[in-house]
Amino acid sequence: MLIDMKELAPLLREVKTIAVVGAVDKPGRPVDMVGRALIDMGYEVIPVHPKRSDVWGLTTYPTLADIPEPVDLVDIFRAPQFCADHAYEVLDMNPLPRVFWMQSGITSPEARQILARSPITVVENRCTKVEFQAMGISR
């Protein structure tokens, strides 16, 4: 299902905290550019990476379950074959995030199906940085 970004804009304007799954701070990598842009836009960004403890100078958590605070949007920078596992992780979060976002080039019918009966909005194959900037959304 193609998401109408204009319809999604009011929900995205409420986003304050974004977990970036697959976060790395290697210059030139899309996740680095997007993560830094989200920070610059005023969002509270929470990096998630199983082996790193400090990305972008921020405390980095090994899994979504390890994040000690509510998250509004989960931004996935992982290959499609890992998205279903992250969808299950998201369903275990309390409270649930409002958005499960798979970055440009990433789609997962499995993840979409897993989250279909939840209140979580699923976005696929879109860049948070590009979409937020196009809508004029920032904190």
Tab-separated table of C-alpha atoms in Angstrom:
chain	number	residue	atom	x	y	z
A	1	MET	CA	0.000	0.000	0.000
A	2	LEU	CA	1.376	3.377	-0.995
A	3	ILE	CA	1.267	5.898	1.834
A	4	ASP	CA	0.018	9.383	1.006
A	5	MET	CA	2.629	11.493	2.747
A	6	LYS	CA	0.272	14.496	2.933
A	7	GLU	CA	-2.179	12.397	4.944
A	8	LEU	CA	0.672	11.233	7.171
A	9	ALA	CA	1.966	14.776	7.859
A	10	PRO	CA	-0.205	15.477	10.960
A	11	LEU	CA	1.054	12.265	12.602
A	12	LEU	CA	4.669	13.042	11.710
A	13	ARG	CA	4.358	16.527	13.215
A	14	GLU	CA	3.774	14.811	16.585
A	15	VAL	CA	7.002	12.791	16.364
A	16	LYS	CA	9.662	13.817	18.882
A	17	THR	CA	11.729	10.675	19.474
A	18	ILE	CA	13.169	8.532	16.681
A	19	ALA	CA	14.996	5.214	17.132
A	20	VAL	CA	17.401	4.634	14.242
A	21	VAL	CA	17.954	0.895	13.798
A	22	GLY	CA	21.242	0.082	12.095
A	23	ALA	CA	22.809	3.362	13.206
A	24	VAL	CA	26.462	3.935	12.290
A	25	ASP	CA	28.404	7.169	12.113
A	26	LYS	CA	30.539	6.401	9.072
A	27	PRO	CA	30.704	9.488	6.813
A	28	GLY	CA	29.047	8.998	3.452
A	29	ARG	CA	26.677	6.260	4.614
A	30	PRO	CA	22.978	7.128	4.155
A	31	VAL	CA	22.220	6.266	7.795
A	32	ASP	CA	24.898	8.716	8.937
A	33	MET	CA	23.575	11.519	6.744
A	34	VAL	CA	19.959	10.917	7.782
A	35	GLY	CA	20.753	10.448	11.486
A	36	ARG	CA	22.741	13.676	11.634
A	37	ALA	CA	20.026	15.541	9.716
A	38	LEU	CA	17.329	14.331	12.136
A	39	ILE	CA	19.460	15.493	15.074
A	40	ASP	CA	19.981	18.865	13.365
A	41	MET	CA	16.216	19.104	12.804
A	42	GLY	CA	15.727	18.890	16.573
A	43	TYR	CA	14.588	15.309	17.044
A	44	GLU	CA	15.681	13.161	19.949
A	45	VAL	CA	17.494	10.424	18.059
A	46	ILE	CA	18.215	7.101	19.741
A	47	PRO	CA	20.750	5.004	17.827
A	48	VAL	CA	20.285	1.220	17.847
A	49	HIS	CA	23.169	-1.072	16.910
A	50	PRO	CA	24.077	-4.463	18.430
A	51	LYS	CA	27.826	-3.802	18.662
A	52	ARG	CA	28.230	-0.047	19.106
A	53	SER	CA	27.797	1.946	22.287
A	54	ASP	CA	28.279	5.471	20.925
A	55	VAL	CA	26.947	6.697	17.586
A	56	TRP	CA	26.785	10.449	16.891
A	57	GLY	CA	27.976	11.031	20.462
A	58	LEU	CA	24.743	9.469	21.752
A	59	THR	CA	24.134	6.431	23.937
A	60	THR	CA	23.474	3.569	21.555
A	61	TYR	CA	21.324	0.595	22.503
A	62	PRO	CA	21.820	-2.974	21.232
A	63	THR	CA	18.092	-3.568	20.579
A	64	LEU	CA	14.817	-1.682	20.578
A	65	ALA	CA	13.871	-3.516	23.786
A	66	ASP	CA	16.837	-1.903	25.555
A	67	ILE	CA	15.613	1.665	24.971
A	68	PRO	CA	14.415	2.958	28.369
A	69	GLU	CA	11.953	5.563	27.066
A	70	PRO	CA	9.004	5.797	24.670
A	71	VAL	CA	9.794	6.094	20.957
A	72	ASP	CA	7.470	7.746	18.445
A	73	LEU	CA	9.045	6.461	15.236
A	74	VAL	CA	11.317	3.504	14.487
A	75	ASP	CA	13.510	4.256	11.449
A	76	ILE	CA	14.903	1.065	9.878
A	77	PHE	CA	18.250	1.048	8.060
A	78	ARG	CA	18.537	-2.727	7.673
A	79	ALA	CA	18.191	-5.081	4.729
A	80	PRO	CA	14.630	-6.253	4.015
A	81	GLN	CA	15.249	-9.753	5.382
A	82	PHE	CA	15.707	-8.268	8.881
A	83	CYS	CA	12.593	-6.070	8.879
A	84	ALA	CA	10.170	-8.776	10.036
A	85	ASP	CA	12.291	-9.410	13.148
A	86	HIS	CA	12.279	-5.677	13.879
A	87	ALA	CA	8.504	-5.588	13.376
A	88	TYR	CA	8.139	-8.251	16.084
A	89	GLU	CA	10.507	-6.241	18.317
A	90	VAL	CA	8.340	-3.156	17.830
A	91	LEU	CA	5.220	-5.047	18.895
A	92	ASP	CA	6.928	-5.787	22.226
A	93	MET	CA	7.634	-2.098	22.905
A	94	ASN	CA	5.519	-0.381	25.553
A	95	PRO	CA	4.137	2.018	24.582
A	96	LEU	CA	4.059	1.118	20.908
A	97	PRO	CA	5.729	3.558	18.526
A	98	ARG	CA	3.353	5.321	16.164
A	99	VAL	CA	5.391	4.719	13.000
A	100	PHE	CA	7.548	1.878	11.627
A	101	TRP	CA	9.570	3.455	8.814
A	102	MET	CA	11.698	1.518	6.321
A	103	GLN	CA	14.154	3.758	4.504
A	104	SER	CA	14.573	4.254	0.760
A	105	GLY	CA	15.097	0.966	-1.032
A	106	ILE	CA	13.675	-1.091	1.836
A	107	THR	CA	10.333	-2.854	1.632
A	108	SER	CA	9.052	-5.861	3.564
A	109	PRO	CA	5.649	-7.420	2.941
A	110	GLU	CA	6.347	-9.622	5.997
A	111	ALA	CA	6.913	-6.645	8.307
A	112	ARG	CA	3.839	-4.921	6.902
A	113	GLN	CA	1.752	-8.054	7.541
A	114	ILE	CA	3.119	-8.456	11.084
A	115	LEU	CA	2.144	-4.872	11.919
A	116	ALA	CA	-1.141	-4.828	9.948
A	117	ARG	CA	-3.391	-5.398	12.968
A	118	SER	CA	-1.530	-2.962	15.177
A	119	PRO	CA	-2.153	0.798	15.342
A	120	ILE	CA	1.367	1.375	13.959
A	121	THR	CA	1.638	3.195	10.627
A	122	VAL	CA	4.060	1.457	8.253
A	123	VAL	CA	6.073	3.448	5.721
A	124	GLU	CA	8.263	1.713	3.146
A	125	ASN	CA	10.865	2.842	0.631
A	126	ARG	CA	10.955	6.470	1.792
A	127	CYS	CA	13.657	8.605	3.389
A	128	THR	CA	12.735	10.323	6.665
A	129	LYS	CA	15.128	13.198	5.982
A	130	VAL	CA	13.731	13.852	2.494
A	131	GLU	CA	10.081	13.484	3.514
A	132	PHE	CA	10.370	15.567	6.689
A	133	GLN	CA	12.187	18.341	4.821
A	134	ALA	CA	9.663	18.260	1.945
A	135	MET	CA	6.806	18.662	4.454
A	136	GLY	CA	8.642	21.330	6.430
A	137	ILE	CA	8.531	19.161	9.545
A	138	SER	CA	11.101	19.559	12.317
A	139	ARG	CA	11.170	19.925	16.065
